[in-house]
Amino acid sequence: MNGQTPASTAVNGITPAQQMISSCSGALLTSLLVTPLDVVKTRLQAQNNPLGKGRYFVYSNGLMDHICVCENGKGWYKAAGQFRGTFDAFYKIVCCEGITALWSGLPPTLVMAVPATVIYFTCYDQLCAALRARMGERAQEAPLLAGAIARVGSATVISPLELIRTKLQSQKQSYSELTSLIRSAVQAEGWWSLWRGLGPTLLRDVPFSAMYWYNYERGKSWLCQWYNATEPTLTITFISGAGSGSVSASTPPSGSAILDAELDVSGPVSSSTFSIMKKIVAQDGFRGLFAGFFPRLIKVAPACAIMISSYEFGKAFFRKHNQERIPRQLHSTNT
């Protein structure tokens, strides 16, 4: 082996497959921990602002949005009485609907969130390493570009599946109708119809990703210097992820209401991102673009912290495993 790791080990001593496993485990852990918090928040909001038939709202498990449809003025859940606060909501939901209600909608969301997260994080690490090697003195700006490109790539790949998932949830169609749904959409509007909604998604997520990775890498580096750590610890990555997520979520249009606003799923939806923004500004002023900022901030910070710290922990585990394996391989080769 000549003291070298396998060719598949491309970035910081770990293979792309190991990066994928780390990001997958991080996505699962983030969803499991963050979903109950957002389910409760959404139920409290629905209690204060009841929605009519054919309306829906959006909640997120920290990785992606999930559609909650209202039928006959009711949500996708059974009523558990009036909630007096967050802890009361937790208690009544568990008592009246069972503890699994705190993770309602999670399985179909994971089908989308896990592949998107795996593509996103793995592409970021690969791109960032390649850009740093080529940018020379401006290498510290590599995370900015790598984060934006990785988000564009993952969102573009997942967008057709996300559109189908949203229609299945909002229109209550079965999976048996999936083929006819795709065929009718393509025949009516062409293949590009499968990427409807990609514009608003990119407008919100690409600036967030660029700022997030840049701030995260700088924050992690600064904290390592502050604590005289040669490698980032779990605490350092957690704090860096939470801080970077908070800062990135506060930048427009990352904290905008374009995708989080209440919509009418049965009515026509504008295909123009900027026309949606123009309508929001006309109705609510520029402040309307930041509607839902604080709820989003409260949701994004812990989700980013949990995701990045678990991802970095997984990478550190595999890196140590690979480093310990090299001497064993050299020993077996020499003998």
PDB file of C-alpha atoms in Angstrom, residues 72-296:
ATOM      1  CA  ASN A  72     -63.605  20.529   6.083  1.00  0.00           C
ATOM      2  CA  GLY A  73     -61.859  23.064   8.275  1.00  0.00           C
ATOM      3  CA  LYS A  74     -59.787  20.417  10.064  1.00  0.00           C
ATOM      4  CA  GLY A  75     -56.108  19.638   9.867  1.00  0.00           C
ATOM      5  CA  TRP A  76     -54.359  16.333   9.282  1.00  0.00           C
ATOM      6  CA  TYR A  77     -54.660  15.617  13.013  1.00  0.00           C
ATOM      7  CA  LYS A  78     -57.332  14.845  15.580  1.00  0.00           C
ATOM      8  CA  ALA A  79     -58.322  17.724  17.838  1.00  0.00           C
ATOM      9  CA  ALA A  80     -56.769  17.456  21.298  1.00  0.00           C
ATOM     10  CA  GLY A  81     -58.578  20.370  22.912  1.00  0.00           C
ATOM     11  CA  GLN A  82     -57.339  23.881  23.518  1.00  0.00           C
ATOM     12  CA  PHE A  83     -53.649  24.306  24.245  1.00  0.00           C
ATOM     13  CA  ARG A  84     -52.579  26.752  26.946  1.00  0.00           C
ATOM     14  CA  GLY A  85     -48.933  26.728  25.932  1.00  0.00           C
ATOM     15  CA  THR A  86     -46.063  24.678  24.578  1.00  0.00           C
ATOM     16  CA  PHE A  87     -45.787  22.163  27.417  1.00  0.00           C
ATOM     17  CA  ASP A  88     -49.565  21.808  27.586  1.00  0.00           C
ATOM     18  CA  ALA A  89     -49.596  21.110  23.840  1.00  0.00           C
ATOM     19  CA  PHE A  90     -46.935  18.400  24.238  1.00  0.00           C
ATOM     20  CA  TYR A  91     -48.907  16.773  27.048  1.00  0.00           C
ATOM     21  CA  LYS A  92     -52.306  16.836  25.331  1.00  0.00           C
ATOM     22  CA  ILE A  93     -50.991  15.663  21.966  1.00  0.00           C
ATOM     23  CA  VAL A  94     -49.255  12.680  23.568  1.00  0.00           C
ATOM     24  CA  CYS A  95     -52.239  11.832  25.785  1.00  0.00           C
ATOM     25  CA  CYS A  96     -54.970  12.234  23.138  1.00  0.00           C
ATOM     26  CA  GLU A  97     -53.191  11.152  19.973  1.00  0.00           C
ATOM     27  CA  GLY A  98     -50.268   9.053  21.148  1.00  0.00           C
ATOM     28  CA  ILE A  99     -46.589   9.872  21.233  1.00  0.00           C
ATOM     29  CA  THR A 100     -46.165   9.047  17.540  1.00  0.00           C
ATOM     30  CA  ALA A 101     -48.281  12.119  16.693  1.00  0.00           C
ATOM     31  CA  LEU A 102     -45.230  14.229  17.518  1.00  0.00           C
ATOM     32  CA  TRP A 103     -43.587  12.776  14.408  1.00  0.00           C
ATOM     33  CA  SER A 104     -46.610  13.002  12.111  1.00  0.00           C
ATOM     34  CA  GLY A 105     -45.634  13.253   8.462  1.00  0.00           C
ATOM     35  CA  LEU A 106     -42.042  12.233   9.157  1.00  0.00           C
ATOM     36  CA  PRO A 107     -41.783   9.021   7.040  1.00  0.00           C
ATOM     37  CA  PRO A 108     -42.664  10.615   3.666  1.00  0.00           C
ATOM     38  CA  THR A 109     -40.522  13.603   4.549  1.00  0.00           C
ATOM     39  CA  LEU A 110     -37.498  11.412   5.275  1.00  0.00           C
ATOM     40  CA  VAL A 111     -37.862   9.801   1.863  1.00  0.00           C
ATOM     41  CA  MET A 112     -37.034  13.235   0.429  1.00  0.00           C
ATOM     42  CA  ALA A 113     -34.910  14.768   3.167  1.00  0.00           C
ATOM     43  CA  VAL A 114     -32.331  12.012   3.524  1.00  0.00           C
ATOM     44  CA  PRO A 115     -31.321  11.815  -0.171  1.00  0.00           C
ATOM     45  CA  ALA A 116     -31.300  15.624  -0.467  1.00  0.00           C
ATOM     46  CA  THR A 117     -29.128  15.968   2.631  1.00  0.00           C
ATOM     47  CA  VAL A 118     -26.721  13.234   1.515  1.00  0.00           C
ATOM     48  CA  ILE A 119     -26.260  14.868  -1.897  1.00  0.00           C
ATOM     49  CA  TYR A 120     -25.921  18.341  -0.379  1.00  0.00           C
ATOM     50  CA  PHE A 121     -23.360  17.602   2.325  1.00  0.00           C
ATOM     51  CA  THR A 122     -21.258  15.208   0.264  1.00  0.00           C
ATOM     52  CA  CYS A 123     -21.145  17.597  -2.692  1.00  0.00           C
ATOM     53  CA  TYR A 124     -20.199  20.461  -0.402  1.00  0.00           C
ATOM     54  CA  ASP A 125     -17.225  18.642   1.103  1.00  0.00           C
ATOM     55  CA  GLN A 126     -15.977  17.472  -2.299  1.00  0.00           C
ATOM     56  CA  LEU A 127     -16.408  20.902  -3.895  1.00  0.00           C
ATOM     57  CA  CYS A 128     -14.902  22.793  -0.975  1.00  0.00           C
ATOM     58  CA  ALA A 129     -11.761  20.640  -0.989  1.00  0.00           C
ATOM     59  CA  ALA A 130     -11.364  21.041  -4.754  1.00  0.00           C
ATOM     60  CA  LEU A 131     -11.918  24.819  -4.635  1.00  0.00           C
ATOM     61  CA  ARG A 132      -9.531  25.343  -1.749  1.00  0.00           C
ATOM     62  CA  ALA A 133      -6.801  23.576  -3.693  1.00  0.00           C
ATOM     63  CA  ARG A 134      -7.327  25.933  -6.635  1.00  0.00           C
ATOM     64  CA  MET A 135      -8.164  29.288  -5.043  1.00  0.00           C
ATOM     65  CA  GLY A 136      -4.820  29.875  -3.367  1.00  0.00           C
ATOM     66  CA  GLU A 137      -4.875  32.988  -1.191  1.00  0.00           C
ATOM     67  CA  ARG A 138      -8.662  33.218  -1.492  1.00  0.00           C
ATOM     68  CA  ALA A 139      -9.186  29.664  -0.252  1.00  0.00           C
ATOM     69  CA  GLN A 140     -11.118  30.916   2.795  1.00  0.00           C
ATOM     70  CA  GLU A 141     -13.907  31.975   0.414  1.00  0.00           C
ATOM     71  CA  ALA A 142     -14.269  28.442  -0.970  1.00  0.00           C
ATOM     72  CA  PRO A 143     -17.083  27.487   1.470  1.00  0.00           C
ATOM     73  CA  LEU A 144     -19.163  30.399   0.159  1.00  0.00           C
ATOM     74  CA  LEU A 145     -19.044  29.125  -3.417  1.00  0.00           C
ATOM     75  CA  ALA A 146     -19.133  25.432  -2.551  1.00  0.00           C
ATOM     76  CA  GLY A 147     -22.203  25.870  -0.342  1.00  0.00           C
ATOM     77  CA  ALA A 148     -24.118  27.712  -3.067  1.00  0.00           C
ATOM     78  CA  ILE A 149     -23.232  25.209  -5.801  1.00  0.00           C
ATOM     79  CA  ALA A 150     -24.002  22.197  -3.593  1.00  0.00           C
ATOM     80  CA  ARG A 151     -27.426  23.617  -2.740  1.00  0.00           C
ATOM     81  CA  VAL A 152     -28.255  24.315  -6.378  1.00  0.00           C
ATOM     82  CA  GLY A 153     -27.263  20.772  -7.309  1.00  0.00           C
ATOM     83  CA  SER A 154     -29.189  19.001  -4.548  1.00  0.00           C
ATOM     84  CA  ALA A 155     -32.300  21.159  -4.990  1.00  0.00           C
ATOM     85  CA  THR A 156     -32.312  20.606  -8.754  1.00  0.00           C
ATOM     86  CA  VAL A 157     -32.036  16.838  -8.385  1.00  0.00           C
ATOM     87  CA  ILE A 158     -34.725  16.583  -5.712  1.00  0.00           C
ATOM     88  CA  SER A 159     -37.135  19.223  -7.083  1.00  0.00           C
ATOM     89  CA  PRO A 160     -39.180  16.909  -9.366  1.00  0.00           C
ATOM     90  CA  LEU A 161     -39.652  14.389  -6.555  1.00  0.00           C
ATOM     91  CA  GLU A 162     -40.527  17.160  -4.118  1.00  0.00           C
ATOM     92  CA  LEU A 163     -43.185  18.527  -6.498  1.00  0.00           C
ATOM     93  CA  ILE A 164     -44.745  15.087  -6.780  1.00  0.00           C
ATOM     94  CA  ARG A 165     -44.646  14.597  -3.005  1.00  0.00           C
ATOM     95  CA  THR A 166     -46.325  17.952  -2.423  1.00  0.00           C
ATOM     96  CA  LYS A 167     -49.124  17.137  -4.882  1.00  0.00           C
ATOM     97  CA  LEU A 168     -49.655  13.730  -3.353  1.00  0.00           C
ATOM     98  CA  GLN A 169     -50.047  15.298   0.084  1.00  0.00           C
ATOM     99  CA  SER A 170     -52.055  18.375  -0.865  1.00  0.00           C
ATOM    100  CA  GLN A 171     -54.422  16.644  -3.291  1.00  0.00           C
ATOM    101  CA  LYS A 172     -54.627  13.364  -1.347  1.00  0.00           C
ATOM    102  CA  GLN A 173     -53.698  11.269  -4.376  1.00  0.00           C
ATOM    103  CA  SER A 174     -52.519   7.680  -3.991  1.00  0.00           C
ATOM    104  CA  TYR A 175     -49.169   6.386  -5.164  1.00  0.00           C
ATOM    105  CA  SER A 176     -50.974   4.370  -7.860  1.00  0.00           C
ATOM    106  CA  GLU A 177     -51.836   7.667  -9.538  1.00  0.00           C
ATOM    107  CA  LEU A 178     -48.213   8.766  -9.585  1.00  0.00           C
ATOM    108  CA  THR A 179     -47.470   7.682 -13.169  1.00  0.00           C
ATOM    109  CA  SER A 180     -50.558   9.381 -14.611  1.00  0.00           C
ATOM    110  CA  LEU A 181     -49.776  12.491 -12.574  1.00  0.00           C
ATOM    111  CA  ILE A 182     -46.285  12.773 -14.074  1.00  0.00           C
ATOM    112  CA  ARG A 183     -47.497  11.996 -17.580  1.00  0.00           C
ATOM    113  CA  SER A 184     -50.301  14.550 -17.515  1.00  0.00           C
ATOM    114  CA  ALA A 185     -47.998  17.273 -16.177  1.00  0.00           C
ATOM    115  CA  VAL A 186     -45.350  16.614 -18.823  1.00  0.00           C
ATOM    116  CA  GLN A 187     -47.907  16.461 -21.666  1.00  0.00           C
ATOM    117  CA  ALA A 188     -49.567  19.689 -20.575  1.00  0.00           C
ATOM    118  CA  GLU A 189     -46.536  21.830 -19.759  1.00  0.00           C
ATOM    119  CA  GLY A 190     -43.417  19.887 -20.781  1.00  0.00           C
ATOM    120  CA  TRP A 191     -40.620  18.410 -18.718  1.00  0.00           C
ATOM    121  CA  TRP A 192     -39.834  21.768 -17.132  1.00  0.00           C
ATOM    122  CA  SER A 193     -43.128  21.529 -15.235  1.00  0.00           C
ATOM    123  CA  LEU A 194     -41.457  19.003 -12.933  1.00  0.00           C
ATOM    124  CA  TRP A 195     -39.169  21.787 -11.736  1.00  0.00           C
ATOM    125  CA  ARG A 196     -41.950  24.245 -10.900  1.00  0.00           C
ATOM    126  CA  GLY A 197     -41.200  25.813  -7.556  1.00  0.00           C
ATOM    127  CA  LEU A 198     -37.442  25.444  -7.976  1.00  0.00           C
ATOM    128  CA  GLY A 199     -37.020  29.214  -8.339  1.00  0.00           C
ATOM    129  CA  PRO A 200     -38.446  30.157  -4.915  1.00  0.00           C
ATOM    130  CA  THR A 201     -36.567  27.259  -3.339  1.00  0.00           C
ATOM    131  CA  LEU A 202     -33.232  28.404  -4.769  1.00  0.00           C
ATOM    132  CA  LEU A 203     -33.963  32.031  -3.895  1.00  0.00           C
ATOM    133  CA  ARG A 204     -34.437  31.100  -0.270  1.00  0.00           C
ATOM    134  CA  ASP A 205     -31.915  28.298   0.173  1.00  0.00           C
ATOM    135  CA  VAL A 206     -28.895  29.228  -1.965  1.00  0.00           C
ATOM    136  CA  PRO A 207     -28.080  32.508  -0.127  1.00  0.00           C
ATOM    137  CA  PHE A 208     -28.666  30.698   3.156  1.00  0.00           C
ATOM    138  CA  SER A 209     -26.301  27.855   2.217  1.00  0.00           C
ATOM    139  CA  ALA A 210     -23.562  30.169   0.965  1.00  0.00           C
ATOM    140  CA  MET A 211     -23.644  32.273   4.133  1.00  0.00           C
ATOM    141  CA  TYR A 212     -24.092  29.268   6.391  1.00  0.00           C
ATOM    142  CA  TRP A 213     -21.006  27.363   5.250  1.00  0.00           C
ATOM    143  CA  TYR A 214     -18.838  30.470   5.114  1.00  0.00           C
ATOM    144  CA  ASN A 215     -19.804  31.529   8.632  1.00  0.00           C
ATOM    145  CA  TYR A 216     -19.616  27.962   9.928  1.00  0.00           C
ATOM    146  CA  GLU A 217     -16.079  27.341   8.653  1.00  0.00           C
ATOM    147  CA  ARG A 218     -14.855  30.726   9.931  1.00  0.00           C
ATOM    148  CA  GLY A 219     -16.573  30.246  13.286  1.00  0.00           C
ATOM    149  CA  LYS A 220     -15.209  26.725  13.671  1.00  0.00           C
ATOM    150  CA  SER A 221     -11.691  27.889  12.855  1.00  0.00           C
ATOM    151  CA  TRP A 222     -11.943  30.793  15.319  1.00  0.00           C
ATOM    152  CA  LEU A 223     -13.233  28.575  18.134  1.00  0.00           C
ATOM    153  CA  CYS A 224     -10.469  26.026  17.517  1.00  0.00           C
ATOM    154  CA  GLN A 225      -7.914  28.807  17.922  1.00  0.00           C
ATOM    155  CA  TRP A 226      -9.707  30.169  20.993  1.00  0.00           C
ATOM    156  CA  TYR A 227      -9.675  26.777  22.735  1.00  0.00           C
ATOM    157  CA  ASN A 228      -6.262  25.757  21.315  1.00  0.00           C
ATOM    158  CA  ALA A 229      -7.871  22.687  19.741  1.00  0.00           C
ATOM    159  CA  THR A 230      -6.142  20.924  16.877  1.00  0.00           C
ATOM    160  CA  GLU A 231      -9.433  19.331  15.800  1.00  0.00           C
ATOM    161  CA  PRO A 232     -12.974  20.713  16.264  1.00  0.00           C
ATOM    162  CA  THR A 233     -14.801  19.112  19.165  1.00  0.00           C
ATOM    163  CA  LEU A 234     -18.486  18.277  19.307  1.00  0.00           C
ATOM    164  CA  THR A 235     -19.096  21.446  21.324  1.00  0.00           C
ATOM    165  CA  ILE A 236     -17.222  23.611  18.820  1.00  0.00           C
ATOM    166  CA  THR A 237     -19.169  22.242  15.844  1.00  0.00           C
ATOM    167  CA  PHE A 238     -22.479  22.535  17.725  1.00  0.00           C
ATOM    168  CA  ILE A 239     -21.891  26.180  18.661  1.00  0.00           C
ATOM    169  CA  SER A 240     -20.573  27.035  15.193  1.00  0.00           C
ATOM    170  CA  GLY A 241     -23.573  25.389  13.524  1.00  0.00           C
ATOM    171  CA  ALA A 242     -26.121  27.131  15.754  1.00  0.00           C
ATOM    172  CA  GLY A 243     -24.456  30.526  15.381  1.00  0.00           C
ATOM    173  CA  SER A 244     -24.019  30.257  11.634  1.00  0.00           C
ATOM    174  CA  GLY A 245     -27.572  29.009  11.166  1.00  0.00           C
ATOM    175  CA  SER A 246     -28.944  31.939  13.154  1.00  0.00           C
ATOM    176  CA  VAL A 247     -26.967  34.520  11.175  1.00  0.00           C
ATOM    177  CA  SER A 248     -27.782  32.934   7.808  1.00  0.00           C
ATOM    178  CA  ALA A 249     -31.487  32.643   8.575  1.00  0.00           C
ATOM    179  CA  SER A 250     -31.652  36.386   9.241  1.00  0.00           C
ATOM    180  CA  THR A 251     -30.434  37.364   5.761  1.00  0.00           C
ATOM    181  CA  PRO A 252     -33.013  38.041   3.033  1.00  0.00           C
ATOM    182  CA  PRO A 253     -34.504  36.138   1.378  1.00  0.00           C
ATOM    183  CA  SER A 254     -33.507  33.241   3.640  1.00  0.00           C
ATOM    184  CA  GLY A 255     -36.004  34.346   6.276  1.00  0.00           C
ATOM    185  CA  SER A 256     -38.691  35.298   3.766  1.00  0.00           C
ATOM    186  CA  ALA A 257     -42.293  34.224   3.717  1.00  0.00           C
ATOM    187  CA  ILE A 258     -42.274  33.237   0.029  1.00  0.00           C
ATOM    188  CA  LEU A 259     -42.407  29.509   0.735  1.00  0.00           C
ATOM    189  CA  ASP A 260     -43.659  29.581   4.308  1.00  0.00           C
ATOM    190  CA  ALA A 261     -46.746  31.708   3.696  1.00  0.00           C
ATOM    191  CA  GLU A 262     -50.223  30.218   3.775  1.00  0.00           C
ATOM    192  CA  LEU A 263     -51.359  29.317   0.225  1.00  0.00           C
ATOM    193  CA  ASP A 264     -54.465  28.103  -1.493  1.00  0.00           C
ATOM    194  CA  VAL A 265     -53.621  24.701  -2.976  1.00  0.00           C
ATOM    195  CA  SER A 266     -56.804  24.563  -5.023  1.00  0.00           C
ATOM    196  CA  GLY A 267     -56.246  27.933  -6.672  1.00  0.00           C
ATOM    197  CA  PRO A 268     -53.777  29.070  -9.299  1.00  0.00           C
ATOM    198  CA  VAL A 269     -50.167  29.479  -8.197  1.00  0.00           C
ATOM    199  CA  SER A 270     -47.897  32.041  -9.782  1.00  0.00           C
ATOM    200  CA  SER A 271     -44.923  30.549 -11.593  1.00  0.00           C
ATOM    201  CA  SER A 272     -42.840  33.686 -11.112  1.00  0.00           C
ATOM    202  CA  THR A 273     -40.805  34.017  -7.950  1.00  0.00           C
ATOM    203  CA  PHE A 274     -40.513  37.768  -8.317  1.00  0.00           C
ATOM    204  CA  SER A 275     -44.245  38.192  -8.910  1.00  0.00           C
ATOM    205  CA  ILE A 276     -44.853  36.425  -5.595  1.00  0.00           C
ATOM    206  CA  MET A 277     -42.373  38.746  -3.892  1.00  0.00           C
ATOM    207  CA  LYS A 278     -43.989  41.756  -5.541  1.00  0.00           C
ATOM    208  CA  LYS A 279     -47.409  40.679  -4.323  1.00  0.00           C
ATOM    209  CA  ILE A 280     -46.129  40.212  -0.752  1.00  0.00           C
ATOM    210  CA  VAL A 281     -44.503  43.675  -0.775  1.00  0.00           C
ATOM    211  CA  ALA A 282     -47.674  45.255  -2.183  1.00  0.00           C
ATOM    212  CA  GLN A 283     -49.835  43.694   0.522  1.00  0.00           C
ATOM    213  CA  ASP A 284     -47.570  43.841   3.569  1.00  0.00           C
ATOM    214  CA  GLY A 285     -44.605  46.023   2.603  1.00  0.00           C
ATOM    215  CA  PHE A 286     -40.991  44.888   2.709  1.00  0.00           C
ATOM    216  CA  ARG A 287     -41.552  43.625   6.238  1.00  0.00           C
ATOM    217  CA  GLY A 288     -43.765  40.955   4.710  1.00  0.00           C
ATOM    218  CA  LEU A 289     -40.698  39.344   3.133  1.00  0.00           C
ATOM    219  CA  PHE A 290     -39.453  38.633   6.648  1.00  0.00           C
ATOM    220  CA  ALA A 291     -42.718  37.214   7.978  1.00  0.00           C
ATOM    221  CA  GLY A 292     -42.104  34.207  10.192  1.00  0.00           C
ATOM    222  CA  PHE A 293     -38.511  35.272  10.839  1.00  0.00           C
ATOM    223  CA  PHE A 294     -38.403  34.506  14.572  1.00  0.00           C
ATOM    224  CA  PRO A 295     -40.176  31.118  14.356  1.00  0.00           C
ATOM    225  CA  ARG A 296     -37.807  30.191  11.531  1.00  0.00           C
TER     226      ARG A 296
END
